[in-house]
Amino acid sequence: MTRTLRVELGERSYDVRIAPGAVSDLGEATARLGAVSSGVIISDETVAAHYGRAAGEALRAVGLDAPLLTFPPGEPHKTFATYGELLDAVLQCQPAIDRRSVIIALGGGVTGDLAGFVAATCLRGLRFVQCPTTLLADVDSAVGGKTGVDHAAGKNLIGAFHQPSAVVIDVQTLGTLSDAELRNGLAECVKHAVIRDADLLTFIDHGAKPFFARDVDALSELVARNVAIKAAVVAGDEREYGDRAHLNFGHTVGHAIEVDADYTLAHGSAVALGMLVESELAVGRGLLARDAADRLGDVLERLGLPVRRAGLSAERLGRLMQRDKKARAGKVRFVLPTAIGSVTVVDDVTDDALREALQRIA
Amino acid sequence: MTRTLRVELGERSYDVRIAPGAVSDLGEATARLGAVSSGVIISDETVAAHYGRAAGEALRAVGLDAPLLTFPPGEPHKTFATYGELLDAVLQCQPAIDRRSVIIALGGGVTGDLAGFVAATCLRGLRFVQCPTTLLADVDSAVGGKTGVDHAAGKNLIGAFHQPSAVVIDVQTLGTLSDAELRNGLAECVKHAVIRDADLLTFIDHGAKPFFARDVDALSELVARNVAIKAAVVAGDEREYGDRAHLNFGHTVGHAIEVDADYTLAHGSAVALGMLVESELAVGRGLLARDAADRLGDVLERLGLPVRRAGLSAERLGRLMQRDKKARAGKVRFVLPTAIGSVTVVDDVTDDALREALQRIA
């Protein structure tokens, strides 16, 4: 069964197709964009070993040249240096790329961010197709057009908004994903539930077993429900001037915890902890009922995500958050839940309040 | 006298203000954008020595921090390496930049292209103000949103479309410009005349003396007339899917001549030769009257631009043009004049026709 959702962004609108085995439809999905001269597939070495060949064959089947460019896997390679190397390689492809060439991002969030940024800045903007292969990329990074790389001064500080022209999600690729990687995606699914959809939290809580068994139907529904939320948020505020910031729930504190841990903590784990701390902040201000915060903790725990972390310093996290690119004139903005399914934004959280919230997960 | 023109691009519309001494209004022009937290001035070392201090003072006068970042002057520095160094410096500014910071490009085309690309890709897009200080930048590169850097595989292959939020043109800065640099700009003015405005060609022809005497009134009118043409073309086709390509008149052959000369030829000289060759192509196809092509040559010669170059190989230029990013599936598109003031686009120029056209300037 194929599910198709539309991301409504005027002239930048695009379809998200979710289907088992969709990697082999990549050629048709690319050709359907119209006036395509060639393709370039960008992937990390691990994903390329699994799906690079199938993707290349799918493109050649519709008559498109599609060289495969790879880089070493992992967030530590989401750098300006890797970006420069990929640009060099794309610009040296033979036959040469032109303005009708299409970049295909085959892989997880790092690949999508890197390949999307290459597409955004090659010949002043090439079209690109997102073909995510992790749950995190399926439900989060592949939709919305945020592209870029990390910098010593912070994550994602260099990049561009560049929407894909199509997103092709093959949930069968989740079969080669580790449980730890699956959890990274589940943390973002929980985030979507908390900011927009209480029913989704129940669905996730009940679905844990089939998700980890890589049940294609359960995963397809999970992905479709989450993409629908992400697409609606992005359609309402493409450039994050307003409500798109809701997607940062769990990430303000989560990013700081990630940096504090020198990125030795998985992104999903940091976000889980961040969601818990931010929920505690909400409880502390009387915005959120205690049992809602407790329920969030229970769901995260049943998914195998961490709900405890000792030794976090409010002062240090506070400083790290101030350095985040989302801070405005030094004010850190927090997305706090008011119930499961809705959030509000505040910018007056004190170090004392943060210290107290951190106590609850210590 | 201040002249203000508007570039109509929907939510990306902006004003171009042309006034003697406008560098000292940079602060007000930046503050007028609204919600500005800080500024970063990017300039080459030569321009910084002339105007860096005045620009910084103008920004501080409206309460904005405005560190000045410089790089060595010249097209050889419009590289990915310089871009990376500027990004590093911008991201390490203290106090740290945020999403409400504004980049100010103070200088010629290289500075505008580099600083604009930094703005396009810092925190996924910062606003930027173009403050051009060469005639070429005033009438051409400062308006239109093309940003980027060169690559070993060709000019401007890495970059983005990113419109400035304001353009502030101080024609007094042309007082410190060499005659050779002034000619680079005049070549683009002639181009605008040929593609859109026969009267402008007469104005340029008659105005050569006051232009070279740096007469502020004559230069202001020259700049205003040219910005009006550029703004109208860009407003009609921001991303160059159609008529914006008319601005490439003289540049298809011109770029190839530049590369053939290993960039030892000034851009304006290459464009002048390119316009002549392309006019000869038009005459050869019966599109353009011989006397119109001759008149173009006469005007260019009176401006001190080259109208002769021996030893150009049609085969070699043909190969270089095919590698240009504007080629589509190997077909090179030429913008050919049909009269002074109008052009058409063709993509079936043969090597033989090119050889014959090159003979006329040999």
XYZ file of C-alpha atoms in Angstrom:
724
model
C 0.000 0.000 0.000
C 1.288 3.403 -0.976
C 0.343 6.448 1.080
C 0.891 9.879 -0.474
C 0.875 13.101 1.520
C 1.346 16.599 0.167
C 3.472 19.299 1.768
C 1.671 22.519 0.804
C 4.184 25.266 0.171
C 2.854 27.085 -2.890
C 5.277 26.751 -5.781
C 7.546 24.691 -3.497
C 4.880 22.062 -2.700
C 5.842 18.404 -2.967
C 4.616 14.870 -2.394
C 5.761 12.434 0.266
C 5.246 8.838 -0.867
C 5.397 6.081 1.741
C 5.586 2.535 0.405
C 7.439 -0.704 1.197
C 10.141 -1.207 -1.446
C 9.974 2.409 -2.595
C 13.761 2.549 -3.207
C 13.130 0.695 -6.452
C 10.648 3.422 -7.476
C 13.276 6.153 -7.050
C 13.826 6.376 -10.794
C 10.165 6.965 -11.581
C 9.805 9.417 -8.689
C 12.777 11.390 -10.028
C 11.729 11.296 -13.691
C 8.223 12.434 -12.665
C 9.695 15.806 -11.638
C 10.065 16.588 -15.342
C 12.974 17.873 -17.451
C 15.568 15.852 -15.543
C 18.960 15.527 -17.252
C 20.799 13.341 -14.740
C 20.918 12.253 -11.130
C 23.615 12.151 -8.474
C 23.071 9.848 -5.495
C 24.662 10.932 -2.212
C 24.822 8.388 0.595
C 26.989 7.363 3.521
C 29.146 4.257 3.100
C 26.910 2.070 5.283
C 23.633 2.929 3.571
C 25.311 2.819 0.147
C 26.349 -0.796 0.824
C 22.716 -1.718 1.535
C 20.748 0.343 -0.999
C 23.157 2.191 -3.305
C 22.987 -0.398 -6.041
C 19.179 -0.656 -6.043
C 18.872 3.128 -6.149
C 21.338 3.429 -9.039
C 19.553 0.707 -11.002
C 16.197 2.383 -10.440
C 17.552 5.620 -11.919
C 19.262 3.939 -14.852
C 16.015 2.089 -15.572
C 14.427 5.427 -16.473
C 17.457 6.437 -18.537
C 19.214 8.646 -15.995
C 22.939 8.604 -15.283
C 23.301 8.387 -11.528
C 26.812 8.251 -10.081
C 26.929 7.325 -6.390
C 28.958 9.574 -4.080
C 29.645 8.403 -0.544
C 31.096 9.771 2.689
C 31.855 8.145 6.061
C 28.744 7.652 8.243
C 27.848 9.598 11.355
C 27.149 13.089 12.694
C 30.902 13.811 13.170
C 31.095 13.877 9.360
C 28.291 16.442 8.970
C 30.955 19.082 8.535
C 31.918 21.915 6.244
C 34.811 19.737 5.051
C 32.523 16.866 3.962
C 30.194 19.392 2.325
C 33.147 20.831 0.357
C 34.290 17.376 -0.733
C 30.796 16.442 -1.915
C 30.482 19.728 -3.840
C 33.823 19.010 -5.541
C 32.706 15.513 -6.456
C 29.315 16.653 -7.783
C 30.917 19.413 -9.877
C 33.416 16.930 -11.318
C 30.834 14.286 -12.304
C 31.076 13.105 -15.911
C 28.953 13.771 -17.867
C 28.794 17.159 -16.153
C 25.732 18.076 -14.135
C 23.576 20.966 -15.314
C 20.647 22.925 -13.928
C 18.269 20.075 -14.683
C 20.250 17.529 -12.694
C 18.695 16.145 -9.512
C 20.511 15.224 -6.283
C 19.180 12.145 -4.484
C 19.772 11.998 -0.720
C 19.808 8.304 0.205
C 20.191 7.789 3.940
C 19.521 9.201 7.364
C 19.332 12.734 8.666
C 23.033 13.474 8.207
C 22.852 12.467 4.554
C 19.678 14.439 3.945
C 21.103 17.557 5.581
C 24.411 17.302 3.696
C 22.994 16.325 0.298
C 20.224 18.903 0.635
C 22.791 21.626 1.341
C 24.867 20.500 -1.641
C 21.703 20.701 -3.779
C 20.853 24.131 -2.344
C 24.239 25.561 -3.306
C 25.245 23.743 -6.486
C 24.655 25.961 -9.558
C 22.634 28.197 -7.164
C 20.121 25.465 -6.417
C 19.390 22.034 -7.875
C 16.272 19.999 -7.226
C 16.688 17.119 -4.819
C 14.830 14.009 -3.741
C 14.881 12.831 -0.148
C 14.992 9.045 0.206
C 15.322 8.603 3.989
C 16.415 5.248 5.434
C 16.035 5.891 9.177
C 12.883 6.484 11.195
C 14.310 9.801 12.392
C 14.745 11.015 8.826
C 11.369 9.550 7.741
C 9.364 11.443 10.335
C 11.501 14.515 10.828
C 14.468 15.682 8.774
C 13.382 14.518 5.297
C 10.371 16.845 5.321
C 10.672 20.591 5.779
C 13.686 21.778 3.817
C 16.175 22.368 6.606
C 19.618 21.550 5.230
C 23.114 22.223 6.504
C 26.181 21.169 8.429
C 27.568 21.576 11.928
C 30.234 24.087 12.950
C 32.599 24.225 15.914
C 30.366 27.004 17.286
C 27.219 24.823 17.190
C 25.001 22.368 15.314
C 23.478 23.289 11.967
C 24.922 26.812 12.040
C 25.782 26.642 8.324
C 22.971 25.757 5.955
C 19.965 26.845 3.946
C 16.246 26.322 3.632
C 15.879 24.240 0.481
C 12.775 22.125 0.053
C 13.057 18.734 -1.628
C 11.079 18.239 -4.834
C 9.882 14.834 -3.637
C 10.260 12.559 -0.624
C 10.287 8.785 -1.158
C 10.008 6.758 2.049
C 10.705 3.046 1.979
C 9.787 1.645 5.421
C 11.435 -1.668 4.485
C 14.771 0.083 4.938
C 13.978 0.230 8.657
C 14.641 -3.519 8.642
C 18.392 -2.810 8.539
C 18.171 -0.169 11.264
C 19.382 -0.863 14.822
C 16.952 -0.619 17.736
C 18.970 2.320 19.037
C 18.458 4.146 15.731
C 14.752 3.270 15.767
C 14.519 4.863 19.210
C 16.041 8.087 17.875
C 13.080 8.298 15.523
C 10.545 7.293 18.157
C 11.661 10.204 20.335
C 10.651 12.596 17.526
C 7.336 10.755 17.118
C 6.634 11.294 20.823
C 7.531 14.964 20.336
C 4.957 15.268 17.518
C 2.339 13.648 19.765
C 3.030 16.049 22.629
C 2.896 19.185 20.495
C -0.114 18.261 18.320
C -1.832 14.890 18.783
C -2.687 13.134 22.071
C -4.073 10.079 20.200
C -0.693 9.598 18.554
C 0.930 9.159 21.977
C -1.457 6.293 22.709
C -0.786 4.792 19.263
C 2.982 4.947 19.874
C 2.645 3.493 23.369
C 0.560 0.535 22.117
C 2.651 0.063 18.976
C 6.088 -0.336 20.546
C 6.152 -4.091 20.010
C 5.245 -4.102 16.286
C 7.580 -1.155 15.671
C 10.560 -3.017 17.117
C 9.490 -6.159 15.206
C 9.770 -3.929 12.077
C 6.130 -4.596 11.187
C 5.756 -2.803 7.850
C 2.098 -1.886 8.335
C 2.567 -0.487 11.824
C 5.648 1.463 10.744
C 3.874 2.791 7.636
C 1.040 4.138 9.741
C 3.467 5.572 12.282
C 5.431 7.338 9.555
C 2.316 8.615 7.779
C 0.817 10.074 10.965
C 4.062 11.806 11.848
C 4.745 13.133 8.360
C 1.213 14.574 8.351
C 1.983 16.540 11.526
C 5.395 17.697 10.324
C 3.985 18.693 6.921
C 1.168 20.732 8.480
C 3.555 22.570 10.801
C 5.997 23.337 7.973
C 3.193 24.408 5.630
C 2.038 26.890 8.248
C 5.463 28.401 8.871
C 8.172 27.340 6.429
C 10.961 29.567 7.754
C 10.285 29.210 11.472
C 9.082 32.706 12.244
C 6.292 31.290 14.408
C 4.716 27.911 15.167
C 7.408 25.851 13.441
C 9.363 26.545 16.635
C 6.979 24.072 18.361
C 9.044 21.332 16.711
C 11.866 22.385 19.027
C 10.015 20.881 21.996
C 12.607 18.810 23.844
C 15.379 20.214 21.673
C 16.253 23.421 23.533
C 17.382 21.487 26.599
C 18.111 18.373 24.503
C 20.697 20.123 22.298
C 22.422 21.528 25.367
C 22.559 18.041 26.931
C 23.994 16.703 23.653
C 26.750 19.329 23.617
C 27.365 18.838 27.344
C 27.871 15.120 26.642
C 30.151 15.976 23.710
C 27.724 14.165 21.390
C 28.370 10.801 23.058
C 24.630 10.594 23.765
C 22.245 9.556 20.964
C 20.109 12.410 19.604
C 16.890 10.617 20.568
C 18.140 10.065 24.094
C 19.016 13.747 24.457
C 15.608 14.749 23.086
C 13.827 12.338 25.458
C 15.642 13.896 28.411
C 15.007 17.358 27.001
C 11.267 16.670 26.702
C 11.172 15.487 30.297
C 13.037 18.543 31.618
C 10.851 20.903 29.594
C 7.719 19.108 30.833
C 8.959 19.562 34.395
C 9.473 23.260 33.677
C 5.859 23.366 32.488
C 4.649 21.564 35.629
C 6.694 23.942 37.778
C 4.951 26.951 36.185
C 1.507 25.397 36.585
C 1.126 25.018 32.818
C 0.988 21.217 32.748
C -0.656 18.647 35.010
C 1.764 16.426 36.916
C 0.116 13.229 35.594
C 0.639 14.347 31.978
C 4.364 14.787 32.620
C 4.483 11.420 34.384
C 2.687 9.735 31.495
C 5.252 11.155 29.049
C 8.025 9.691 31.199
C 6.288 6.287 31.277
C 5.912 6.139 27.487
C 9.539 7.138 26.915
C 10.673 4.498 29.396
C 8.593 1.765 27.716
C 10.212 2.710 24.383
C 13.619 2.177 26.003
C 14.528 5.846 25.982
C 16.427 7.294 28.961
C 14.458 9.149 31.618
C 17.287 9.794 34.079
C 20.570 11.671 33.842
C 22.580 12.769 36.837
C 25.128 15.540 37.138
C 23.614 18.071 34.754
C 24.449 21.657 35.707
C 21.748 24.281 35.177
C 24.391 27.005 34.808
C 26.311 25.121 32.141
C 23.204 24.084 30.196
C 21.937 27.667 30.444
C 25.135 28.977 28.874
C 25.009 26.362 26.105
C 21.385 27.258 25.299
C 22.240 30.956 25.075
C 24.768 30.134 22.380
C 22.166 28.272 20.323
C 21.251 29.999 17.063
C 17.602 30.103 18.146
C 18.356 32.418 21.077
C 17.244 35.976 20.354
C 19.410 38.701 21.818
C 20.438 36.263 24.550
C 16.884 35.194 25.466
C 16.338 31.455 25.312
C 12.903 30.391 24.153
C 11.371 27.196 25.541
C 8.496 25.245 24.038
C 6.490 23.984 27.021
C 3.529 21.578 26.911
C 0.189 22.726 28.326
C -1.315 19.239 27.799
C -0.443 16.180 25.727
C -1.233 17.627 22.298
C -0.524 21.328 22.778
C 2.369 23.629 23.616
C 3.186 27.254 24.312
C 6.393 29.284 24.039
C 8.042 31.130 26.958
C 11.322 33.038 27.194
C 11.639 33.763 30.915
C 12.842 30.460 32.380
C 15.244 31.143 35.241
C 18.327 29.120 36.181
C 16.546 28.241 39.431
C 13.549 26.795 37.600
C 15.900 24.867 35.315
C 17.824 23.524 38.315
C 14.602 22.273 39.887
C 13.451 20.625 36.655
C 16.820 18.895 36.277
C 16.378 17.470 39.806
C 13.392 15.441 38.589
C 15.521 13.499 36.112
C 18.639 13.288 38.313
C 19.612 64.056 -4.408
C 18.487 60.591 -3.387
C 16.885 58.295 -5.947
C 14.997 55.278 -4.660
C 14.009 52.340 -6.871
C 12.068 49.275 -5.790
C 12.884 45.706 -6.826
C 9.465 44.022 -6.879
C 9.788 40.436 -5.706
C 6.725 39.901 -3.508
C 7.788 39.204 0.062
C 11.420 39.535 -1.056
C 10.982 43.094 -2.461
C 13.552 45.719 -1.494
C 14.638 49.291 -2.102
C 17.719 50.487 -3.936
C 18.791 53.938 -2.693
C 21.260 55.914 -4.790
C 22.793 58.967 -3.100
C 26.186 60.671 -2.846
C 27.641 59.942 0.590
C 25.228 57.084 1.244
C 27.888 55.056 3.111
C 27.222 57.286 6.098
C 23.511 56.370 5.910
C 24.293 52.640 6.141
C 23.291 52.538 9.802
C 19.861 54.022 9.203
C 19.320 51.854 6.123
C 20.136 48.759 8.199
C 18.088 49.762 11.254
C 15.122 50.518 8.968
C 14.885 46.775 8.179
C 13.462 46.296 11.667
C 14.338 43.913 14.519
C 18.071 44.082 13.843
C 20.283 42.767 16.662
C 23.734 43.415 15.191
C 25.655 43.909 11.966
C 28.733 42.322 10.448
C 30.543 44.260 7.711
C 32.364 42.176 5.100
C 34.798 43.956 2.809
C 38.046 43.392 0.945
C 41.193 44.942 2.396
C 41.352 47.731 -0.194
C 37.756 48.899 0.183
C 37.929 48.461 3.961
C 40.853 50.906 4.068
C 38.741 53.508 2.232
C 35.265 53.054 3.705
C 35.393 50.467 6.498
C 35.624 53.021 9.263
C 32.795 55.235 7.960
C 30.549 52.200 7.568
C 31.303 50.958 11.079
C 30.642 54.377 12.566
C 27.348 54.664 10.704
C 26.209 51.368 12.224
C 27.387 52.186 15.717
C 25.569 55.532 15.456
C 22.282 53.614 15.408
C 23.402 51.376 18.273
C 24.500 48.338 16.281
C 27.668 46.360 16.914
C 29.379 45.976 13.565
C 32.686 44.128 13.453
C 34.551 44.474 10.152
C 35.768 41.267 8.481
C 38.148 41.546 5.543
C 39.692 39.300 2.913
C 42.309 39.947 0.195
C 40.903 41.756 -2.860
C 40.290 40.251 -6.290
C 38.389 37.525 -8.144
C 41.110 34.910 -7.349
C 39.890 35.141 -3.739
C 36.230 34.484 -4.606
C 36.765 30.892 -3.556
C 35.248 28.220 -1.372
C 38.229 28.680 0.974
C 37.566 32.414 1.476
C 33.865 31.648 1.942
C 34.714 29.093 4.647
C 37.035 31.545 6.417
C 34.385 34.278 6.395
C 31.759 31.850 7.756
C 34.144 30.898 10.573
C 34.779 34.534 11.397
C 31.074 35.463 11.326
C 30.163 32.514 13.568
C 32.901 33.451 16.029
C 31.914 37.137 16.319
C 31.447 38.377 19.892
C 28.760 39.128 20.892
C 27.487 36.158 18.895
C 25.333 36.767 15.848
C 21.735 35.566 15.908
C 18.911 35.289 13.388
C 18.260 39.028 13.556
C 21.842 39.941 12.660
C 22.455 41.598 9.288
C 25.472 41.121 7.017
C 26.669 44.247 5.191
C 28.520 43.668 1.911
C 30.788 46.697 1.440
C 32.666 46.537 -1.844
C 32.610 45.347 -5.418
C 31.065 42.310 -7.069
C 33.409 39.812 -5.437
C 32.523 41.132 -1.980
C 28.798 41.168 -2.727
C 28.879 37.616 -4.076
C 30.912 36.308 -1.138
C 29.139 38.217 1.630
C 25.756 37.430 0.092
C 26.581 33.723 0.047
C 27.744 33.900 3.666
C 24.432 35.599 4.532
C 22.484 32.976 2.547
C 24.041 30.102 4.481
C 24.665 31.448 7.982
C 21.974 30.181 10.409
C 20.066 29.102 7.252
C 19.797 32.646 5.953
C 20.493 36.079 7.410
C 19.359 39.359 5.919
C 22.011 41.347 4.120
C 22.567 44.839 2.793
C 24.489 45.453 -0.418
C 26.661 48.559 -0.320
C 28.469 48.387 -3.673
C 31.558 50.508 -4.305
C 32.244 49.789 -7.995
C 30.178 50.718 -11.028
C 29.987 47.038 -11.981
C 28.447 46.155 -8.630
C 26.189 49.262 -8.638
C 24.550 48.442 -11.965
C 24.794 44.666 -11.986
C 25.778 42.344 -9.157
C 24.326 44.246 -6.180
C 20.781 43.843 -7.485
C 19.233 40.453 -8.197
C 20.270 38.078 -5.447
C 22.879 35.995 -7.238
C 25.517 35.044 -4.668
C 28.331 32.530 -4.692
C 31.940 31.619 -5.329
C 34.019 30.195 -8.141
C 35.146 26.568 -8.420
C 37.952 24.932 -10.371
C 35.246 23.588 -12.716
C 33.895 27.088 -13.503
C 32.796 30.502 -12.286
C 29.945 30.874 -9.792
C 29.281 27.127 -9.699
C 28.736 27.193 -5.933
C 26.173 29.660 -4.614
C 22.575 30.499 -3.898
C 19.834 32.910 -4.841
C 19.533 35.192 -1.832
C 18.073 38.652 -2.293
C 19.476 41.547 -0.284
C 17.068 43.315 2.077
C 18.334 46.704 0.898
C 20.855 48.130 -1.554
C 22.649 51.366 -0.649
C 24.609 52.910 -3.538
C 27.071 55.712 -2.839
C 28.279 57.015 -6.222
C 30.953 59.064 -4.436
C 32.802 55.796 -3.870
C 33.412 55.702 -7.634
C 35.877 58.527 -6.997
C 38.399 55.994 -5.676
C 37.792 53.585 -8.564
C 40.339 53.195 -11.382
C 39.330 53.950 -14.971
C 39.831 50.277 -15.782
C 37.316 49.330 -13.069
C 34.907 51.989 -14.280
C 35.097 50.425 -17.766
C 34.126 47.033 -16.306
C 30.892 48.633 -15.178
C 30.352 50.542 -18.395
C 30.472 47.272 -20.340
C 27.463 46.060 -18.310
C 25.694 49.383 -18.904
C 26.163 48.916 -22.659
C 24.772 45.402 -22.266
C 21.625 46.753 -20.567
C 21.208 49.260 -23.401
C 21.509 46.587 -26.087
C 19.019 44.223 -24.462
C 16.393 46.784 -23.383
C 16.959 50.495 -24.070
C 18.361 52.093 -27.253
C 18.227 55.583 -25.678
C 20.541 54.407 -22.916
C 23.219 53.592 -25.504
C 23.120 57.197 -26.729
C 23.214 58.447 -23.136
C 26.282 56.308 -22.405
C 27.986 57.345 -25.627
C 27.479 61.052 -24.884
C 28.271 60.694 -21.188
C 31.706 59.086 -21.401
C 33.520 62.287 -20.484
C 31.510 63.151 -17.320
C 31.588 59.482 -16.249
C 35.381 59.373 -16.373
C 35.522 62.781 -14.636
C 33.484 61.079 -11.843
C 30.680 63.631 -12.219
C 28.310 62.631 -9.432
C 25.125 63.721 -11.243
C 25.985 61.933 -14.472
C 26.988 58.775 -12.594
C 23.838 58.889 -10.458
C 21.669 59.015 -13.532
C 23.695 56.276 -15.212
C 23.348 54.027 -12.169
C 19.640 54.741 -11.730
C 18.819 53.971 -15.373
C 20.755 50.725 -15.238
C 19.391 49.593 -11.888
C 15.876 50.210 -13.252
C 16.560 47.834 -16.146
C 18.196 45.198 -13.959
C 15.391 45.435 -11.372
C 12.682 45.011 -14.015
C 14.394 41.974 -15.543
C 14.930 40.340 -12.135
C 11.347 41.127 -11.023
C 10.057 39.353 -14.128
C 12.181 36.236 -13.674
C 13.990 35.972 -10.351
C 15.458 32.505 -10.853
C 16.414 32.780 -14.515
C 13.913 30.370 -15.997
C 13.240 32.804 -18.844
C 14.038 36.404 -19.760
C 16.616 36.929 -16.999
C 18.880 35.008 -19.359
C 18.914 38.150 -21.548
C 21.372 39.576 -19.017
C 23.824 36.983 -20.294
C 24.210 38.912 -23.561
C 27.951 39.127 -24.171
C 28.627 36.719 -21.308
C 28.286 33.366 -23.066
C 31.243 34.103 -25.341
C 32.702 36.564 -22.809
C 33.034 33.967 -20.043
C 34.708 31.563 -22.444
C 37.187 34.283 -23.497
C 37.863 35.005 -19.816
C 38.617 31.347 -19.084
C 40.661 31.048 -22.296
C 42.742 34.014 -21.072
C 43.066 32.391 -17.643
C 41.290 35.429 -16.135
C 44.146 37.774 -17.142
C 41.565 39.836 -19.075
C 39.280 42.248 -17.198
C 35.648 41.084 -16.959
C 34.403 44.181 -18.781
C 36.906 43.640 -21.593
C 35.796 40.031 -21.993
C 32.138 41.088 -22.002
C 32.830 43.813 -24.576
C 34.469 41.244 -26.863
C 31.673 38.793 -26.123
C 29.015 41.350 -27.071
C 30.817 42.040 -30.331
C 31.136 38.353 -31.218
C 27.498 37.694 -30.340
C 26.417 40.715 -32.393
C 28.403 39.332 -35.330
C 26.624 35.999 -34.862
C 23.330 37.927 -35.019
C 24.413 39.744 -38.181
C 25.507 36.436 -39.711
C 22.038 34.962 -39.145
C 20.301 38.043 -40.559
C 18.893 38.943 -37.136
C 20.735 42.235 -36.750
C 21.579 45.048 -39.158
C 25.295 45.482 -39.883
C 25.217 49.169 -38.875
C 23.785 48.319 -35.446
C 26.681 45.941 -34.790
C 29.135 48.553 -36.057
C 27.615 51.217 -33.803
C 28.015 48.927 -30.792
C 31.692 48.501 -31.683
C 32.130 52.271 -32.014
C 30.600 52.986 -28.601
C 32.716 50.314 -26.903
C 35.835 51.704 -28.551
C 35.047 55.265 -27.435
C 34.660 53.958 -23.857
C 38.148 52.493 -24.120
C 36.936 48.888 -24.150
C 38.710 46.386 -26.422
C 37.127 45.553 -29.771
C 39.846 43.296 -31.157
C 41.371 40.012 -29.988
C 43.395 37.730 -32.198
C 44.052 34.034 -31.862
C 40.708 32.919 -30.420
C 39.819 29.339 -31.392
C 36.160 28.591 -32.093
C 36.675 24.938 -31.118
C 38.229 25.803 -27.775
C 35.661 28.496 -26.926
C 32.895 26.101 -27.951
C 34.170 23.479 -25.535
C 34.454 26.032 -22.722
C 30.895 27.257 -23.331
C 29.559 23.699 -23.207
C 31.013 23.344 -19.735
C 29.233 26.484 -18.522
C 26.480 25.839 -15.985
C 23.971 27.523 -18.262
C 24.359 24.881 -20.963
C 21.389 22.528 -21.042
C 22.161 18.943 -21.927
C 25.196 20.189 -23.856
C 23.309 22.851 -25.845
C 24.784 26.325 -25.519
C 22.246 29.139 -25.524
C 23.200 32.503 -27.027
C 21.459 35.802 -26.429
C 21.591 37.608 -29.773
C 20.492 41.207 -30.461
C 17.798 41.822 -33.068
C 18.257 45.605 -32.736
C 19.803 47.972 -30.190
C 17.241 47.497 -27.402
C 16.032 43.948 -28.002
C 17.384 40.414 -28.008
C 16.368 36.837 -28.727
C 17.725 33.469 -27.574
C 19.053 30.750 -29.912
C 20.699 27.401 -29.187
C 21.868 26.259 -32.606
C 25.034 28.277 -33.220
C 27.549 26.158 -35.124
C 31.331 26.171 -34.720
C 31.531 27.501 -38.281
C 29.306 30.474 -37.463
C 31.346 31.124 -34.323
C 34.599 30.956 -36.327
C 33.275 33.520 -38.782
C 32.124 35.862 -35.991
C 35.521 35.609 -34.290
C 37.161 36.678 -37.587
C 35.471 40.067 -37.296
C 37.285 40.857 -34.041
C 40.586 39.181 -34.969
